[in-house]
GROMACS .gro file of N, CA and C in nm:
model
  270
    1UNK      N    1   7.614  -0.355   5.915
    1UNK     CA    2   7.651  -0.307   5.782
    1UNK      C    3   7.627  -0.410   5.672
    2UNK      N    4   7.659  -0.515   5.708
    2UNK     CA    5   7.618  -0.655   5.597
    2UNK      C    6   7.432  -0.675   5.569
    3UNK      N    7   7.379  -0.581   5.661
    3UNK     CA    8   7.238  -0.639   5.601
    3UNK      C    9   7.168  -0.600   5.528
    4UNK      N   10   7.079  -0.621   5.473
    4UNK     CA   11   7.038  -0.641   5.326
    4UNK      C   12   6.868  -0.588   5.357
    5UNK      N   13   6.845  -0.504   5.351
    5UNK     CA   14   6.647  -0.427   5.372
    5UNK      C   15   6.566  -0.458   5.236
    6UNK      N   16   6.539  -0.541   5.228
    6UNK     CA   17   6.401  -0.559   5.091
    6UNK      C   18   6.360  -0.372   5.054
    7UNK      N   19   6.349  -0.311   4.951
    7UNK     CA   20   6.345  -0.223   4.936
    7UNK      C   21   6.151  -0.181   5.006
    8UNK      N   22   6.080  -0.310   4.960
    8UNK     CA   23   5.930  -0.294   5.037
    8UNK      C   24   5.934  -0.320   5.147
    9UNK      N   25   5.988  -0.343   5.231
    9UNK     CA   26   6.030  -0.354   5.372
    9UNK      C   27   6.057  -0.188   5.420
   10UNK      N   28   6.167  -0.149   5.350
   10UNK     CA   29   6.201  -0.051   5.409
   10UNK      C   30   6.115   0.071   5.378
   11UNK      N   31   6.018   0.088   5.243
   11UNK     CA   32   5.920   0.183   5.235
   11UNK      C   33   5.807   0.155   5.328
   12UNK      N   34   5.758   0.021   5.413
   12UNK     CA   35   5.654   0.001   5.496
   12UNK      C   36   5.716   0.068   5.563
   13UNK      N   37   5.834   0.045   5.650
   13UNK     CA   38   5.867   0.108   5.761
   13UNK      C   39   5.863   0.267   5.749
   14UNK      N   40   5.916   0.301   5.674
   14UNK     CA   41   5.913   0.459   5.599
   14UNK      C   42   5.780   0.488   5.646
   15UNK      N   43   5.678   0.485   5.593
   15UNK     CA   44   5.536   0.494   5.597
   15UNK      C   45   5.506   0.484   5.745
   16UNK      N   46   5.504   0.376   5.777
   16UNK     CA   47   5.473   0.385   5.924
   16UNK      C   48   5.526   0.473   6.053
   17UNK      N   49   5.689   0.528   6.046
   17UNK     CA   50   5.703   0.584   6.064
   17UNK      C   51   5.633   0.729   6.076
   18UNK      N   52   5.616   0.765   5.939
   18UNK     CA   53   5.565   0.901   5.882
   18UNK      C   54   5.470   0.900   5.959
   19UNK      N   55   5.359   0.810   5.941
   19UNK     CA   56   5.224   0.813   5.968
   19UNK      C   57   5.224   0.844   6.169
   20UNK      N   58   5.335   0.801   6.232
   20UNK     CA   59   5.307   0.877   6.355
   20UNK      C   60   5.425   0.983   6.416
   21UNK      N   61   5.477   1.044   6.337
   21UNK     CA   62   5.526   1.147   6.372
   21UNK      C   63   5.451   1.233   6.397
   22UNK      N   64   5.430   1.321   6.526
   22UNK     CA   65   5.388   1.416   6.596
   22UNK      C   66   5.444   1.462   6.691
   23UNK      N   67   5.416   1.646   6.713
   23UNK     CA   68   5.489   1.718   6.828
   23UNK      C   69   5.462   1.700   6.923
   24UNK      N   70   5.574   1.668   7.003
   24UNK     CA   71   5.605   1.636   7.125
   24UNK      C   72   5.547   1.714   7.240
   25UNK      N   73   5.441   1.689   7.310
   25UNK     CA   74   5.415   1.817   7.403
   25UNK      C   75   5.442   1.785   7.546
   26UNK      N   76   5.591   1.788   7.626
   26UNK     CA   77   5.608   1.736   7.770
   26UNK      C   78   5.513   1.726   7.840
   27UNK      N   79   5.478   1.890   7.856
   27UNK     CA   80   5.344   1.917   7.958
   27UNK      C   81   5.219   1.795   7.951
   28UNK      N   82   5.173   1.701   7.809
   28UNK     CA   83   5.076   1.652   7.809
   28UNK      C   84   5.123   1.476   7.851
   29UNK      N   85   5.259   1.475   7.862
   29UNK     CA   86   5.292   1.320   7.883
   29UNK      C   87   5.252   1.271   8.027
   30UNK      N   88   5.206   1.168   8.046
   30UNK     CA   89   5.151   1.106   8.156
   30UNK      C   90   5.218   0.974   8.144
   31UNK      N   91   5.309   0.952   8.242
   31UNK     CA   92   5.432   0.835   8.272
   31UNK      C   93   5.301   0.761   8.366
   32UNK      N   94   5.216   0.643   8.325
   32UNK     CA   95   5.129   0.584   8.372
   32UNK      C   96   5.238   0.461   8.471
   33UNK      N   97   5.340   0.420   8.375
   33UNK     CA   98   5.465   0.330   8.482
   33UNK      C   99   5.488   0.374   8.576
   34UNK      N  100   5.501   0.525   8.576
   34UNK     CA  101   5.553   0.587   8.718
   34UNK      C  102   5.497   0.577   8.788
   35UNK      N  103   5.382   0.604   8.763
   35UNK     CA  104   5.247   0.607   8.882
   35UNK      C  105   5.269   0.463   8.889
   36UNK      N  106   5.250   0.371   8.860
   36UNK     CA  107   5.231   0.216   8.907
   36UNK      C  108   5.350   0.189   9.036
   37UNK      N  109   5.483   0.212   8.956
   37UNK     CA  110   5.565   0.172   9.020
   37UNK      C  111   5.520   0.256   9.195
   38UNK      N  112   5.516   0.389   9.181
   38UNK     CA  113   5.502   0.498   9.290
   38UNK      C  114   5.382   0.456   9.392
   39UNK      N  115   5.272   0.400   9.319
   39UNK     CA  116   5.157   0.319   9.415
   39UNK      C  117   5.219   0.161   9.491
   40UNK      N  118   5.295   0.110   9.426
   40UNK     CA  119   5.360   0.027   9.483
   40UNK      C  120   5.443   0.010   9.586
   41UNK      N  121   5.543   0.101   9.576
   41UNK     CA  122   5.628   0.140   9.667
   41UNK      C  123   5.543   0.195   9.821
   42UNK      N  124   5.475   0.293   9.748
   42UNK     CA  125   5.361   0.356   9.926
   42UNK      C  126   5.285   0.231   9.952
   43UNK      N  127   5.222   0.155   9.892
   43UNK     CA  128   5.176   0.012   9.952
   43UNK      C  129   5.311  -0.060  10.015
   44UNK      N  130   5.404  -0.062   9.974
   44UNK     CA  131   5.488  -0.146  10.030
   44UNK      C  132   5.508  -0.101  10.196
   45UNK      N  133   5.554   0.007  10.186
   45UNK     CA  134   5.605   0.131  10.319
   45UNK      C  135   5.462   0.138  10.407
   46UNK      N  136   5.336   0.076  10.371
   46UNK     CA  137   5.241   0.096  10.462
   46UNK      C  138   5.227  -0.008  10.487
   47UNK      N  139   5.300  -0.128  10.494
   47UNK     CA  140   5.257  -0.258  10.529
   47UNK      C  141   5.181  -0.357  10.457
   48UNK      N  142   5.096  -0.292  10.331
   48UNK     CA  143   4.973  -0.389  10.242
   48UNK      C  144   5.040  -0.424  10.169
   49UNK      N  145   4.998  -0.566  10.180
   49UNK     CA  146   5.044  -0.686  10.050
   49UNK      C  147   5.018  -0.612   9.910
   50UNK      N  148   5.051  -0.679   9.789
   50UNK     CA  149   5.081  -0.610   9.710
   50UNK      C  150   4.955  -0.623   9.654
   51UNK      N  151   4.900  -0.526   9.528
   51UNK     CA  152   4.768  -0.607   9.463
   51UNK      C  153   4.765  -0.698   9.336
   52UNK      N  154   4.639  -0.722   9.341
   52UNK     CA  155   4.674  -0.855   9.271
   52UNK      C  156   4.682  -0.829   9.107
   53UNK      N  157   4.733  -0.894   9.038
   53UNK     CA  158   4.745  -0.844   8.860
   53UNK      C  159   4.600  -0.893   8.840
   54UNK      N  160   4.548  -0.832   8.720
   54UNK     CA  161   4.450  -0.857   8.615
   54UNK      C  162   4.525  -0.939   8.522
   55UNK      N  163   4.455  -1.058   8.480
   55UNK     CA  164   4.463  -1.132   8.401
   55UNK      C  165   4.437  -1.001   8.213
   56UNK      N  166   4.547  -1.078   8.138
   56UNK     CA  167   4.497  -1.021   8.000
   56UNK      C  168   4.400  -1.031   7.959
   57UNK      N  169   4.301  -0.958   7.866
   57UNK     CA  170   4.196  -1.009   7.862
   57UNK      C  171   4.241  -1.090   7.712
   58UNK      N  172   4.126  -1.228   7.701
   58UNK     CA  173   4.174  -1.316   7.602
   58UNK      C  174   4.021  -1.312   7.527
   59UNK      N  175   4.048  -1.239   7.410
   59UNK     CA  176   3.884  -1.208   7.330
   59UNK      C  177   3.933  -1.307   7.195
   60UNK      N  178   4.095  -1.344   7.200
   60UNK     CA  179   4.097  -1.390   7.094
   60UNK      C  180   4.130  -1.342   6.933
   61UNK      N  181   4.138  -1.208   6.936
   61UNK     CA  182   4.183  -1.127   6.843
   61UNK      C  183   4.324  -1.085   6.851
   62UNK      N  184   4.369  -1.152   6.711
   62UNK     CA  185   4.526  -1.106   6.714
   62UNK      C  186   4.550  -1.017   6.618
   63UNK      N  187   4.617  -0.890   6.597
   63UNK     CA  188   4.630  -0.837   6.491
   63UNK      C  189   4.747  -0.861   6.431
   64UNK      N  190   4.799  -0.885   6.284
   64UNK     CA  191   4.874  -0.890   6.260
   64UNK      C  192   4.923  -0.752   6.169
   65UNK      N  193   4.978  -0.689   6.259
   65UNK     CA  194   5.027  -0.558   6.191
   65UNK      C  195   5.138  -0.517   6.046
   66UNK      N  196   5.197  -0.623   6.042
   66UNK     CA  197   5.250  -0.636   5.925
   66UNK      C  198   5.154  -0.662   5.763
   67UNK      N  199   5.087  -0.743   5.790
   67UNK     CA  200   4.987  -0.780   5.734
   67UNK      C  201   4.914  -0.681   5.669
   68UNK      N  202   4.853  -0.582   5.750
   68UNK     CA  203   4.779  -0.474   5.767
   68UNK      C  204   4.875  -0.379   5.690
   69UNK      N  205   4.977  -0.398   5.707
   69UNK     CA  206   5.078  -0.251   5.666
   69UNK      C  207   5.083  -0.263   5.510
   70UNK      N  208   5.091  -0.431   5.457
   70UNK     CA  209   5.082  -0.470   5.325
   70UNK      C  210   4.981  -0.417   5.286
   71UNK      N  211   4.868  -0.449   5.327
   71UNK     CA  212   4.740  -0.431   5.265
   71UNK      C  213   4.764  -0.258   5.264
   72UNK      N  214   4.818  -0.239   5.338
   72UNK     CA  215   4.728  -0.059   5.375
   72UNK      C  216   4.816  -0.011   5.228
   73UNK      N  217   4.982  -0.062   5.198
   73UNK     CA  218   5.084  -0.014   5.131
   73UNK      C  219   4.998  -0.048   4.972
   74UNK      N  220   4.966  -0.154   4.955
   74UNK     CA  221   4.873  -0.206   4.839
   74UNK      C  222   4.753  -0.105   4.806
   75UNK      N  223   4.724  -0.033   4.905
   75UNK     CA  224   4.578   0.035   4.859
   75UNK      C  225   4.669   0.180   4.835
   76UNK      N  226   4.766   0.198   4.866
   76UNK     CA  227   4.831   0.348   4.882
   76UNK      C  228   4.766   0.396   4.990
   77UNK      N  229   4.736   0.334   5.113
   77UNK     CA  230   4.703   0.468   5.188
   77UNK      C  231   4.810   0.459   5.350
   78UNK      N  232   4.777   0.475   5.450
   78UNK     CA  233   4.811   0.545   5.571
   78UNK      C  234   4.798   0.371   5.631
   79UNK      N  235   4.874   0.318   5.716
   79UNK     CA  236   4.842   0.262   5.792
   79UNK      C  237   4.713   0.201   5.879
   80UNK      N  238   4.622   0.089   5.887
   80UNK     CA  239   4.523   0.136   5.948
   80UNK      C  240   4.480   0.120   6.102
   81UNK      N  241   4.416   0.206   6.141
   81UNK     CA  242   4.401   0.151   6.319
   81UNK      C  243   4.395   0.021   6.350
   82UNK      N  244   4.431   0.055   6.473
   82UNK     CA  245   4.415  -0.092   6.562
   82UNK      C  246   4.287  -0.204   6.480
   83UNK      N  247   4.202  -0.138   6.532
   83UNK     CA  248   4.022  -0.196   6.541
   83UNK      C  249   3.982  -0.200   6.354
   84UNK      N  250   4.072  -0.123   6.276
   84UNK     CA  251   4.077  -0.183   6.123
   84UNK      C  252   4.092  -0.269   6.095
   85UNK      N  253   4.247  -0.328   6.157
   85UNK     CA  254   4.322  -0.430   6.102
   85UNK      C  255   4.293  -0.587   6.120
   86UNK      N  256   4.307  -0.646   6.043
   86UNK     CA  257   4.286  -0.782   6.042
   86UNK      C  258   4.298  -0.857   6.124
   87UNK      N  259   4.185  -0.935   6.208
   87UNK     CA  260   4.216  -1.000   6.332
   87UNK      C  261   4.244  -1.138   6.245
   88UNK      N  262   4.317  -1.213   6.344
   88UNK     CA  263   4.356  -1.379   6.324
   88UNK      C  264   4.370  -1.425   6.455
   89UNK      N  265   4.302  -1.568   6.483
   89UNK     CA  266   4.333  -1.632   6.558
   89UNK      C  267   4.442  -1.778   6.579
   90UNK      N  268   4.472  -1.769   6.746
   90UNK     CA  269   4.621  -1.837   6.714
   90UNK      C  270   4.543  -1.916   6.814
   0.00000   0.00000   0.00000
């Protein structure tokens, strides 16, 4: 209750919000965790070691999504994709 929302803070979030609200369709959700966890478990119960992780891939592109949300809020428009937004490296 004591905290304090920058009023442009809270219209980015507003916006971003907006920008992915969409109907919910059960039938089309695909729980990709489930399946992981569920391949795991039947590897376990069949005896095979577990498999091995993939490394992240490191291309070096960081997005900074806040950043992006300024800029996008500055032009008046929509949020922009992933592959829009401003890469930076760390």
């Amino acid at each position: 209750p004591d905290t304090k929302i920058e009023p442009a803070l809270m219209k980015m979030a507003e916006q971003l919000v907006e920008s992915r609200i969409a109907a919910f369709d059960p039938a089309k959700f695909h729980d990709r965790y489930e399946d992981a966890v569920i391949a795991m478990i039947e590897r376990k119960k069949a005896g095979l070691p577990a498999e091995a992780r993939r490394a992240p891939q490191k291309d070096g592109a960081i997005i900074d999504f806040a950043e992006a949300l300024r800029k996008s809020l500055e032009k008046g428009g929509k949020a922009p994709a992933a592959k829009d937004a401003p890469a930076t490296k760390s």
